[in-house]
Short mmCIF file of C-alpha atoms and ligand atoms in Angstrom, two decimals:
data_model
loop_
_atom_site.label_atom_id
_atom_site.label_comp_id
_atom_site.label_asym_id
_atom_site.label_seq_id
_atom_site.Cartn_x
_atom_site.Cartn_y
_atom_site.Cartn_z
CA UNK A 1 -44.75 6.21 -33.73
CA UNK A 2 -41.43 5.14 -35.44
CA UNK A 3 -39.03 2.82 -34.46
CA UNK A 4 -36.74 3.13 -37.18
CA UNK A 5 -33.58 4.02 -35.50
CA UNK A 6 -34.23 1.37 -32.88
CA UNK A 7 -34.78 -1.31 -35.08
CA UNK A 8 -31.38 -0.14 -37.09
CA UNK A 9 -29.56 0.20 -33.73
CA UNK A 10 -30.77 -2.89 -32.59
CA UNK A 11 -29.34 -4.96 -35.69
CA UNK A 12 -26.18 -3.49 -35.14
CA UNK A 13 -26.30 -4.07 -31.04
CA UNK A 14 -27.15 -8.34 -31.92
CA UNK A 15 -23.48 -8.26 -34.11
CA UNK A 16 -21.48 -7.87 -31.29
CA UNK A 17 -23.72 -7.94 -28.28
CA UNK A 18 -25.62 -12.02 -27.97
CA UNK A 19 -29.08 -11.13 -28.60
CA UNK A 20 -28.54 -7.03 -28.67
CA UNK A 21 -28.88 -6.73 -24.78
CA UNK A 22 -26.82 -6.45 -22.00
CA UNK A 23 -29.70 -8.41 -19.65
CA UNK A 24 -32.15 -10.55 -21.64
CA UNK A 25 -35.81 -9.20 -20.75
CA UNK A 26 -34.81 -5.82 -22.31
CA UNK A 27 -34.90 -8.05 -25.43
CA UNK A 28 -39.06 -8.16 -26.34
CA UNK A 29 -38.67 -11.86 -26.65
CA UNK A 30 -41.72 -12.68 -24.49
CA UNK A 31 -43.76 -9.62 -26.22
CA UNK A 32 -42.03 -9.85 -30.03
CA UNK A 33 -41.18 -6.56 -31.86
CA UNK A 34 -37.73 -4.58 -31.54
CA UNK A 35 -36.55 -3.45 -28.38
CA UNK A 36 -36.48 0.84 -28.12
CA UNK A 37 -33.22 2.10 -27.56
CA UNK A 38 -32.96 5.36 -25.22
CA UNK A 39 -31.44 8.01 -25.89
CA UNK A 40 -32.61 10.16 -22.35
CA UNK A 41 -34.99 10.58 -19.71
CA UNK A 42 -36.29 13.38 -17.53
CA UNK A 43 -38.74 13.07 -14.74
CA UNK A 44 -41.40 10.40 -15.65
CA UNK A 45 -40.39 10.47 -19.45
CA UNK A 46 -38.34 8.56 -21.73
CA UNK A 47 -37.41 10.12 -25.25
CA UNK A 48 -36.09 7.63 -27.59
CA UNK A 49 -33.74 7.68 -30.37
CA UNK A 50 -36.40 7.94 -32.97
CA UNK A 51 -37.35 11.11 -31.14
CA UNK A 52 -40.86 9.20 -29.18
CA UNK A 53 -41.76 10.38 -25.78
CA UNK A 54 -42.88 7.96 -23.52
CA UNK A 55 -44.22 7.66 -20.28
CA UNK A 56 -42.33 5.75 -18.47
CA UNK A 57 -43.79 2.91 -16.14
CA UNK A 58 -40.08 0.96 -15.34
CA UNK A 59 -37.54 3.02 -14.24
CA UNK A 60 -35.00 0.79 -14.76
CA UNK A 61 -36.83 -1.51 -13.15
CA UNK A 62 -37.16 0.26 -9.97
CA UNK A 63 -34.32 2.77 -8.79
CA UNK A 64 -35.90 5.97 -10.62
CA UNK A 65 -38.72 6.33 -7.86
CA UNK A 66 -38.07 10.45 -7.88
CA UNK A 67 -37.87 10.09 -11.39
CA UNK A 68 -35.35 10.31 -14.45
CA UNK A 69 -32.17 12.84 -14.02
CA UNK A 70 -32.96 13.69 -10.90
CA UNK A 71 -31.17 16.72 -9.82
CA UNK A 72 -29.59 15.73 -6.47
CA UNK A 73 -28.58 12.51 -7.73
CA UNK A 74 -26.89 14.27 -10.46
CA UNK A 75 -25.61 16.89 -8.58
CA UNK A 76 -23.57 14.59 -6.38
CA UNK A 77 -22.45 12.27 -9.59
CA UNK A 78 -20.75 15.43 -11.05
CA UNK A 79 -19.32 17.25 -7.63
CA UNK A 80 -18.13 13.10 -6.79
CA UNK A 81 -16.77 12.69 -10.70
CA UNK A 82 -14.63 15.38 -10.62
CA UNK A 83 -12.77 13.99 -7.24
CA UNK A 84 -11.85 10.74 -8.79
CA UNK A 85 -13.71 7.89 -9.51
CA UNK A 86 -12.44 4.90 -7.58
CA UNK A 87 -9.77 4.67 -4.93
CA UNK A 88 -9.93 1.04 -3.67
CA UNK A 89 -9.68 2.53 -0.07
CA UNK A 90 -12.10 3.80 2.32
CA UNK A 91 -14.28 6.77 2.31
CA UNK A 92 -15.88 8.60 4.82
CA UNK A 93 -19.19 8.86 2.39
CA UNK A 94 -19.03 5.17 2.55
CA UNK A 95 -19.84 5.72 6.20
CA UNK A 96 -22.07 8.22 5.78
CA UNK A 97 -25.07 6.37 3.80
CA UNK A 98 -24.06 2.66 5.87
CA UNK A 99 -24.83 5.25 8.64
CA UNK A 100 -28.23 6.30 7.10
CA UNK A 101 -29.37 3.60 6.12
CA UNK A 102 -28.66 1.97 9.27
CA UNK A 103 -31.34 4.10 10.02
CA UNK A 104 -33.93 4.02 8.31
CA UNK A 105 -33.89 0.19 8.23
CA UNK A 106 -35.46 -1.19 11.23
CA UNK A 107 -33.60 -4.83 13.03
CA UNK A 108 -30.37 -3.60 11.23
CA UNK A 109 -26.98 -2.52 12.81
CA UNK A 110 -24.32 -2.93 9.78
CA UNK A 111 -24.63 -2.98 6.29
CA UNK A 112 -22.14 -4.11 3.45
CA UNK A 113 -22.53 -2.73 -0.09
CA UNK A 114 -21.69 -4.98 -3.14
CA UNK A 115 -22.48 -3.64 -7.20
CA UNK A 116 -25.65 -5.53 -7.52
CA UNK A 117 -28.68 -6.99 -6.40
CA UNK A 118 -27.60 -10.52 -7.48
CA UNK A 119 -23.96 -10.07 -5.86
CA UNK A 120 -26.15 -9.10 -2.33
CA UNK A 121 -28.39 -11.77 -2.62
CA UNK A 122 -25.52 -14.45 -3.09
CA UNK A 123 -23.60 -13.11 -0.32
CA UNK A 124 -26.62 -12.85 1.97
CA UNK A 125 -26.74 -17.02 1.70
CA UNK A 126 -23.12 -17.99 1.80
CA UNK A 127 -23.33 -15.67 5.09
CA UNK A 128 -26.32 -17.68 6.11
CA UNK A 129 -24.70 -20.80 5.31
CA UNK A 130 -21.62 -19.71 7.20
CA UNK A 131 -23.44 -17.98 10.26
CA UNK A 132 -25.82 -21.52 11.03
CA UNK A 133 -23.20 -24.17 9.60
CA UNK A 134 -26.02 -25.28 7.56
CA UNK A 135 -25.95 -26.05 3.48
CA UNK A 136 -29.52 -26.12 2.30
CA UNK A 137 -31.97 -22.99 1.72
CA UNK A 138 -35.54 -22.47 0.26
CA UNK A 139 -36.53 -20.74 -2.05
CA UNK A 140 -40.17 -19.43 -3.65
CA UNK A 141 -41.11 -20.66 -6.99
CA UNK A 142 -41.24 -17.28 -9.12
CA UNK A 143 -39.16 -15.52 -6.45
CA UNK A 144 -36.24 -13.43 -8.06
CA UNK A 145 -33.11 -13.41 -6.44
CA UNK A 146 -30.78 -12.15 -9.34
CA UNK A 147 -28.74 -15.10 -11.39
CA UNK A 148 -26.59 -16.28 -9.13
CA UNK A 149 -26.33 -20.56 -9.19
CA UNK A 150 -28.42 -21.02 -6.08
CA UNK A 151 -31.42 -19.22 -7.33
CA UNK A 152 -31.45 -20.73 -10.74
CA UNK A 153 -33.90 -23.87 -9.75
CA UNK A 154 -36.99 -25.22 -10.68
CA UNK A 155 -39.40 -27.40 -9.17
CA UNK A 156 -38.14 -30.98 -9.54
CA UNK A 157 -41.03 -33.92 -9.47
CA UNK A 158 -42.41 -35.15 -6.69
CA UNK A 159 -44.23 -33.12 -3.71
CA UNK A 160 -40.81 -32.79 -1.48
CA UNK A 161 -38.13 -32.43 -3.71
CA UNK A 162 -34.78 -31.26 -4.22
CA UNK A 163 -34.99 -28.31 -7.05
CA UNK A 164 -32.86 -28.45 -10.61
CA UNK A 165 -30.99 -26.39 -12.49
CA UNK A 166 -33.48 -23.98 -14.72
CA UNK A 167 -30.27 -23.17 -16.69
CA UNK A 168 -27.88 -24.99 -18.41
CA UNK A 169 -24.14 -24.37 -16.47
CA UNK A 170 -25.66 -24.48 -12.87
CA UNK A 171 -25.02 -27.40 -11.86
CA UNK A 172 -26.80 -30.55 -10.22
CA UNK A 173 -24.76 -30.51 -7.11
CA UNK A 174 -25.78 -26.69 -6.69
CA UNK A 175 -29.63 -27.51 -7.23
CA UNK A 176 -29.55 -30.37 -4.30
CA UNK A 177 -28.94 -27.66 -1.97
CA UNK A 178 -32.19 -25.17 -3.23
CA UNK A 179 -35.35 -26.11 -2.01
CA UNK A 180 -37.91 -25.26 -3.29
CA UNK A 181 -41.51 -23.51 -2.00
CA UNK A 182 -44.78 -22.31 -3.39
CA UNK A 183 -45.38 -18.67 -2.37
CA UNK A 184 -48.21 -18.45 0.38
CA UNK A 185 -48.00 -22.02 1.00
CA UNK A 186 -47.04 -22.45 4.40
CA UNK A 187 -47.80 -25.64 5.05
CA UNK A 188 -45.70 -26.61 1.80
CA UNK A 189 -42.51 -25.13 3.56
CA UNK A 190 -43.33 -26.81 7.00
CA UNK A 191 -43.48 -29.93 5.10
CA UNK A 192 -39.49 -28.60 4.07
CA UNK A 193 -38.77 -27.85 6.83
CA UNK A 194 -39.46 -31.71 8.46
CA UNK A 195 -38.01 -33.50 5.46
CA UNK A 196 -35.04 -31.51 6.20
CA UNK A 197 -34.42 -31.28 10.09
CA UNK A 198 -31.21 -29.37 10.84
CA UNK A 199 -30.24 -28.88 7.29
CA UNK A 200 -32.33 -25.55 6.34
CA UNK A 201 -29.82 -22.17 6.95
CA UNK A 202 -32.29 -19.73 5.73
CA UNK A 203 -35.33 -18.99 4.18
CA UNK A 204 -35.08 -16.26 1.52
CA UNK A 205 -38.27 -14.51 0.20
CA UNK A 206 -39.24 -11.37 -1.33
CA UNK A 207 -41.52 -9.84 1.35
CA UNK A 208 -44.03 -8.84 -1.50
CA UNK A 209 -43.18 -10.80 -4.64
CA UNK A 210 -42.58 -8.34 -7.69
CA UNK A 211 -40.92 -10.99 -10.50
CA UNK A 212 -44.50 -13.03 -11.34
CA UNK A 213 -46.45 -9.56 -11.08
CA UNK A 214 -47.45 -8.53 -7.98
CA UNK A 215 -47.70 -10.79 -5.48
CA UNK A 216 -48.67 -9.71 -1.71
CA UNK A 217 -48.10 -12.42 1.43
CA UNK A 218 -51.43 -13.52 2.05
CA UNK A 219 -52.60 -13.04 5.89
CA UNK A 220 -50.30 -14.53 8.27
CA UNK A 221 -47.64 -16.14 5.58
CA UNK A 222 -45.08 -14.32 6.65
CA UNK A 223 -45.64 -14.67 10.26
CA UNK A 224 -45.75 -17.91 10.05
CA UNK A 225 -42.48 -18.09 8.00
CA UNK A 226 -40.81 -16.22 10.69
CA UNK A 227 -42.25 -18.75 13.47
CA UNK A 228 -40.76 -21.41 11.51
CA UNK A 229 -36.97 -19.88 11.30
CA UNK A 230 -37.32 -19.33 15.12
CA UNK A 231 -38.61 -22.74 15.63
CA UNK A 232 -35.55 -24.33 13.51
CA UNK A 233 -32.65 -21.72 13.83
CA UNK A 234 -32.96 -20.96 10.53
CA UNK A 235 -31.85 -17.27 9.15
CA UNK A 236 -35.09 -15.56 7.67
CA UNK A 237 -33.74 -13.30 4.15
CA UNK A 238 -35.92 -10.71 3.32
CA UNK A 239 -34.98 -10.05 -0.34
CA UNK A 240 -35.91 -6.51 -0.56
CA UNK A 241 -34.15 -5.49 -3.58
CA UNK A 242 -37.31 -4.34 -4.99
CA UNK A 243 -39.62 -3.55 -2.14
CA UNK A 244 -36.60 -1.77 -0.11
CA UNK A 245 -36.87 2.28 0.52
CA UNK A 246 -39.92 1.75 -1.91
CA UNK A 247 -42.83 0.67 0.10
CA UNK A 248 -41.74 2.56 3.05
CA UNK A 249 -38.31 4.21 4.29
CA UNK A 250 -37.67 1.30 5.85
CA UNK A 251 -39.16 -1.30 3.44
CA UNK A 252 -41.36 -4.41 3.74
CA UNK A 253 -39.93 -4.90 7.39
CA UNK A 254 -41.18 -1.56 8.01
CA UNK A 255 -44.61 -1.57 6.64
CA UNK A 256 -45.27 -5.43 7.47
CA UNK A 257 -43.91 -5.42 11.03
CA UNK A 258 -41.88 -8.41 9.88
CA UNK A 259 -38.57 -9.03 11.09
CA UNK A 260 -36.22 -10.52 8.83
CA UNK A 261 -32.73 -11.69 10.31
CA UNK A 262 -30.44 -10.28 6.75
CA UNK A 263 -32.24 -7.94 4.16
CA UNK A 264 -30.91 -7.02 0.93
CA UNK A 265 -30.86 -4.10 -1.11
CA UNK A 266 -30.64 -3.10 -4.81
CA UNK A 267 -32.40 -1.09 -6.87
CA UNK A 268 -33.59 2.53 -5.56
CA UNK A 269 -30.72 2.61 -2.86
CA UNK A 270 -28.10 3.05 -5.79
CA UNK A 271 -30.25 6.37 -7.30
CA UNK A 272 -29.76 4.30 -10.59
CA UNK A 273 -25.71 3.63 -10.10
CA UNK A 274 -25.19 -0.03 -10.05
CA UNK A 275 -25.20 -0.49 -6.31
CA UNK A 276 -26.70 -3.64 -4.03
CA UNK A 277 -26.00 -4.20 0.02
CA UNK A 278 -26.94 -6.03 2.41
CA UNK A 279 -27.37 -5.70 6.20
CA UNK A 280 -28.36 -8.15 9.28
CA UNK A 281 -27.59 -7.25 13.13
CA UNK A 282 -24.14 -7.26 14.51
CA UNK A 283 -24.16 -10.84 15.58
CA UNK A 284 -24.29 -11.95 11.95
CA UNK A 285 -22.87 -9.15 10.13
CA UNK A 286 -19.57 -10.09 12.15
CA UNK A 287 -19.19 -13.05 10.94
CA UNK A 288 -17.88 -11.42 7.50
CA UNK A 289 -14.55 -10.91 6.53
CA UNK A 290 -12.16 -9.39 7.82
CA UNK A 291 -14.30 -9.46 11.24
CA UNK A 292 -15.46 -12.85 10.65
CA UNK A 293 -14.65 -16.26 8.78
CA UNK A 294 -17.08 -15.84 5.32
CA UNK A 295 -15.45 -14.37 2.54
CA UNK A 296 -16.94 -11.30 0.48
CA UNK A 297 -15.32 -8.95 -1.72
CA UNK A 298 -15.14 -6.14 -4.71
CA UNK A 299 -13.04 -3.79 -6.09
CA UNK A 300 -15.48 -1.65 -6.72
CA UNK A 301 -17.81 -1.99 -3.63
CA UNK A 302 -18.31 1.06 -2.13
CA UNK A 303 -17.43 3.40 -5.14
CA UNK A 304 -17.50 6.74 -4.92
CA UNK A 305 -20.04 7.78 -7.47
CA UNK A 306 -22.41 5.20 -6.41
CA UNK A 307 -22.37 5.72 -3.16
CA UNK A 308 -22.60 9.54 -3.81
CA UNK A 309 -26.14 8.59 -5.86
CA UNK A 310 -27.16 6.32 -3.52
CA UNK A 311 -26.87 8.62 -0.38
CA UNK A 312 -28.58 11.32 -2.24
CA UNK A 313 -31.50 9.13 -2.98
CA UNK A 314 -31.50 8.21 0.65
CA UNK A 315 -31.24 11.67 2.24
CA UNK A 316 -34.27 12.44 -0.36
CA UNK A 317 -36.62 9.56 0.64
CA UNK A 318 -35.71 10.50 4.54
CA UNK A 319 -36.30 14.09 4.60
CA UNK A 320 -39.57 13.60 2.86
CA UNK A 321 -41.31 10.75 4.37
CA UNK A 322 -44.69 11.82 2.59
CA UNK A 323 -42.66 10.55 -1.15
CA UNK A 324 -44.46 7.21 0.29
CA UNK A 325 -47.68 7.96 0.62
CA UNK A 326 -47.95 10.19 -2.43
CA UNK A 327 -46.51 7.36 -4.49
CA UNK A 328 -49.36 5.08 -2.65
CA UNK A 329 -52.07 7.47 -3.62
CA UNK A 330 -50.49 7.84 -7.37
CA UNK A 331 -50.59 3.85 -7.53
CA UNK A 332 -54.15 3.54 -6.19
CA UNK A 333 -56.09 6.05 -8.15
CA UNK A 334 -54.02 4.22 -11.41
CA UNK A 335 -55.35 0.98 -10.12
CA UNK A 336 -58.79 2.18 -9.59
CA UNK A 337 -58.43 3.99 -13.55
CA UNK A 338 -57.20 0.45 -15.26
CA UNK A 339 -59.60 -1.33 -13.32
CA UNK A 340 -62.58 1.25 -14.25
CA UNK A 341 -62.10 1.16 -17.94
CA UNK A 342 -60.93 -2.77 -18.17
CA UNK A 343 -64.45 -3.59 -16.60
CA UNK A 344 -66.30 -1.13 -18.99
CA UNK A 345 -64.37 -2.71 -22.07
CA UNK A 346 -65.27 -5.78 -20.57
CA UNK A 347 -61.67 -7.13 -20.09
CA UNK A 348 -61.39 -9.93 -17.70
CA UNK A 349 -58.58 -9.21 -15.14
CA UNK A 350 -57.17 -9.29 -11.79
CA UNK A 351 -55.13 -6.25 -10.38
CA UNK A 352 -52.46 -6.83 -7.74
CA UNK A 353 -50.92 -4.06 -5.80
CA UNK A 354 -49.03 -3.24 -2.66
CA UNK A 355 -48.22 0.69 -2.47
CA UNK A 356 -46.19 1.75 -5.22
CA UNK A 357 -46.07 -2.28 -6.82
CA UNK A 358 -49.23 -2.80 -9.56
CA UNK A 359 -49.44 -5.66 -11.86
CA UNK A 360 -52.30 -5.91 -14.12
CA UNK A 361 -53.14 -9.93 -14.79
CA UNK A 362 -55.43 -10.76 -17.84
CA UNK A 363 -56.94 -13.52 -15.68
CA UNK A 364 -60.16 -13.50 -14.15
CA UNK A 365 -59.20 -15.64 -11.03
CA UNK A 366 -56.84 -14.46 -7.77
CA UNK A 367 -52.63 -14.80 -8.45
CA UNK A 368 -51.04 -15.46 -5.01
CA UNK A 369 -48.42 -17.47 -6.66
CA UNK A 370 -46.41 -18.56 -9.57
CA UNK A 371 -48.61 -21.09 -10.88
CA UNK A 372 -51.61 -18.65 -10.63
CA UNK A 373 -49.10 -15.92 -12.18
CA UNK A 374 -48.82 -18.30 -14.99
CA UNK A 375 -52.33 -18.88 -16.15
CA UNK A 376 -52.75 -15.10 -17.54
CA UNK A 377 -53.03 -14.83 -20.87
CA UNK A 378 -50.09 -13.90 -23.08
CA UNK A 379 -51.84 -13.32 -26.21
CA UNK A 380 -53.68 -10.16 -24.67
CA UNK A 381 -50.66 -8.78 -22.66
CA UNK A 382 -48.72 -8.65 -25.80
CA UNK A 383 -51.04 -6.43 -27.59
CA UNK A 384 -51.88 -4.52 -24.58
CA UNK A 385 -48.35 -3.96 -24.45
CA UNK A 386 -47.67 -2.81 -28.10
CA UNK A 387 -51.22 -1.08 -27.85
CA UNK A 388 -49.71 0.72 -24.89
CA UNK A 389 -46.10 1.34 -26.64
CA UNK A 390 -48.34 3.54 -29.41
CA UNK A 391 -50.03 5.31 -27.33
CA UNK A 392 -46.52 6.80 -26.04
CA UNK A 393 -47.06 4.58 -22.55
CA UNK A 394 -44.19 2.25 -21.92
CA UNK A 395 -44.64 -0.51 -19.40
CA UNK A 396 -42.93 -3.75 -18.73
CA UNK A 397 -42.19 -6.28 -21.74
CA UNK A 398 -43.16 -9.26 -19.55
CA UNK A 399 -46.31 -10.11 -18.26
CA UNK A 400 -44.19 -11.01 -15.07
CA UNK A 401 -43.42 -7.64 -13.97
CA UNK A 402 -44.30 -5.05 -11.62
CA UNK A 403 -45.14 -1.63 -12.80
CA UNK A 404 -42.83 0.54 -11.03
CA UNK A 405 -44.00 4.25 -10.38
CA UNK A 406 -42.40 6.85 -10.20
CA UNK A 407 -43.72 10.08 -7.94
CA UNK A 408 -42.37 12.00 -11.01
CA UNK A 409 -45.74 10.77 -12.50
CA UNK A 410 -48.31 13.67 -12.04
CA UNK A 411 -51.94 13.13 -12.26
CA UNK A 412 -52.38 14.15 -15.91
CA UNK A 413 -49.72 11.65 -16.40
CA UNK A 414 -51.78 9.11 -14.83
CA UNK A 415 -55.71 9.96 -16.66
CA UNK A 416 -53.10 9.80 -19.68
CA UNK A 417 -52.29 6.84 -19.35
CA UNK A 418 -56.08 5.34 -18.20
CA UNK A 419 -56.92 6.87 -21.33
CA UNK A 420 -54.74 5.12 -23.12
CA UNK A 421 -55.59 1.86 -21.95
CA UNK A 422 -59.05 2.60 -22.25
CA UNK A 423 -58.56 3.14 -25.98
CA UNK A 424 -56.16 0.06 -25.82
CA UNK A 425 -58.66 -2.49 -24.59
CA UNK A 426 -61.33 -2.11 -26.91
CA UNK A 427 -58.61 -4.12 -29.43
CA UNK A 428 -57.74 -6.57 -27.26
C1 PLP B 1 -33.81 -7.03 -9.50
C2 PLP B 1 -33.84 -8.00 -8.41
C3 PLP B 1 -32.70 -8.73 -8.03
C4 PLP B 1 -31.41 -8.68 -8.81
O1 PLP B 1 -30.81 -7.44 -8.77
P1 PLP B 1 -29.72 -7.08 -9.92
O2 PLP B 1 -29.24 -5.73 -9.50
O3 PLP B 1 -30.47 -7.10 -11.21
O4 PLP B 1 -28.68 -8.10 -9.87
C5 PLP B 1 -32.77 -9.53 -6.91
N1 PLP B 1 -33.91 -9.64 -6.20
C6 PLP B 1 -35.02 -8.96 -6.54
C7 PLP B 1 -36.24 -9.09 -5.70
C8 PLP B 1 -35.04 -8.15 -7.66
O5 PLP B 1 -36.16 -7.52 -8.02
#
């Protein structure tokens, strides 16, 4: 393969653009090598601009889960296009996919849609904040939440701690109020929650954990999260950003049984427009402007064309409810195809994988957190990554991430690509 025109592109992208990337993983920094630029994408395929076709095991990062170009989506973007683009007043489509995903989300009654994943995540805590008249939240080490101040902490010293700021510009007075949790560790956040009586507005959590790999709740984690919040009055935030209308219609709350008291949205439910929301019962929901006393806001919230790609991914994972457990099946018999030829190449690894979420770890003992996440090794995942990349198979340039699939990806696809790693892993 050639990556010429990438590498040429990409020299002219790091002139005027800090580090060539609009968002920094896209950059290869944690793999080395030149980031491939794009030049379009059908189905489960990406075709480059040095004329490569890959398969494609992203997405971008998540939101293609019916694949690349997919016609309704497009459909609606043109028909929507051609009507304007942004009015700054509301719509009745705006309405009409609240309405449906009202829904299909279960413990939900309103829903409020922001641009991004980040922008729904930091609303979904000043509401919380506002809602229990509380300052402090927790937080999961190696939990996502997009890169808004609160969720840029890191474990401070000590066993009970106040976090600090992982990134220069958030500052110290920010951190005090992020606490911070391992993942599974529910004693660890009951010890929180006592150090901090009264203070603790919400817990926020991805449901499955898909930013250190793959991470599922072990048995009862959850639960016992949940008895916590009721036991303290404390909000429980299901960031579902990634696992939402992807592991079932009506995401992790759906296919855990959990209830979370605010959820929030990104990813698939914009169809690949830049959309996030988020959505909590009426009770709390109220509380937001102009209904209730928190502020939240956006010109562009709401937009036409996003919501018109949005509601036609929505109406598509609705009217056919089997997309979930054909992407489950897809997942498992790839899971069941690395695993097969990684233990005949004698490759030691752990696979993780909830439904359509699969992380391959090159670590022979469990991950069921970020400090488990952490002990894979890099070395390999780099050249199983550019080993992969060759072999026309394009997955994640992070050891941290979740394969996404897509139920574009047909079975050929699939032995392809367990092929390819089979070939792959007698290098590493
Ligand atoms: C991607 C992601 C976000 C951030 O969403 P953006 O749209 O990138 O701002 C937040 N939470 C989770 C769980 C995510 O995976």
């Amino acid at each position: 393969m050639l990556y010429q025109r990438s590498s040429q592109l990409f020299a002219e992208a790091e002139k005027v653009i800090p580090g060539g990337v609009n968002s920094p993983v896209r950059a290869f920094k944690s793999v080395g090598g030149t980031p491939i630029f794009v030049k379009s994408a059908k189905g489960a395929y990406l075709f480059d601009e040095d004329g490569n076709k890959l398969i494609d095991y992203i997405n971008s990062w998540g939101p293609m889960i019916l694949g690349h170009a997919y016609e309704p989506v497009v459909n609606a973007l043109v028909e929507k296009a051609k009507l304007g683009t942004s009015f700054g007043m509301p719509t009745a489509l705006e309405t009409e996919i609240a309405a449906l995903a009202v829904s299909m989300v279960p413990n939900i009654d309103k829903i409020r849609f922001v641009n991004s994943g980040t922008e729904a995540c930091m609303s979904a805590i000043r509401l919380a904040r506002g809602y229990t008249k509380r300052d402090k939240i927790i937080k999961f080490a190696g939990c996502y939440h997009g890169h808004s101040d609160s969720f840029l902490i890191q474990a401070g010293s000590g066993a009970i701690t106040f976090g600090s700021p992982n990134s220069p510009g958030v500052t110290a007075g920010t951190a005090k109020d992020t606490l911070l949790a391992n993942y599974n560790d529910l004693a660890n956040v009951a010890s929180l929650f006592e150090a901090n009586k009264d203070e603790i507005a919400a817990i926020i959590i991805e449901p499955v954990a898909g930013n250190m790999g793959c991470i599922p709740p072990k048995e009862g984690f959850l639960e016992g999260l949940r008895q916590l919040c009721d036991d303290n009055n404390t909000l429980l935030i299901f960031d579902e950003v990634m696992t939402g209308f992807r592991l079932a219609s009506g995401g992790a709350q759906e296919l855990l049984g959990i209830k979370a008291d605010i959820a929030c949205f990104g990813k698939v439910i914009g169809g690949g427009l830049p959309v996030g929301a988020f959505a909590a019962r009426n009770e709390i929901m109220n509380y937001l402007a102009p209904l209730g006393p928190v502020y939240q806001a956006g010109t562009l919230s709401g937009n036409p064309l996003a919501m018109a790609a949005g509601l036609a991914m929505l109406q598509s994972l609705h009217s056919d409810k089997a997309i979930f457990s054909r992407l489950e099946e897809k997942t498992a018999y790839l899971e069941k195809g690395i695993a097969k030829v990684l233990n005949n190449n004698k490759i030691i690894h752990t696979i993780n994988r909830v439904g359509s979420m699969i992380s391959v770890h090159f670590d022979a003992n469990p991950v069921f957190d970020f400090n488990s996440a952490k002990n894979g090794d890099n070395d390999t995942f780099k050249k199983f990554f550019h080993g992969l990349l060759k072999e026309g198979v394009y997955i994640a340039p992070s050891a941290y991430e979740t394969w996404f699939i897509t139920d574009a990806l047909t079975y050929e696809d699939l032995d392809f690509t367990i092929n390819a790693i089979d070939k792959v892993s007698k290098d590493l």
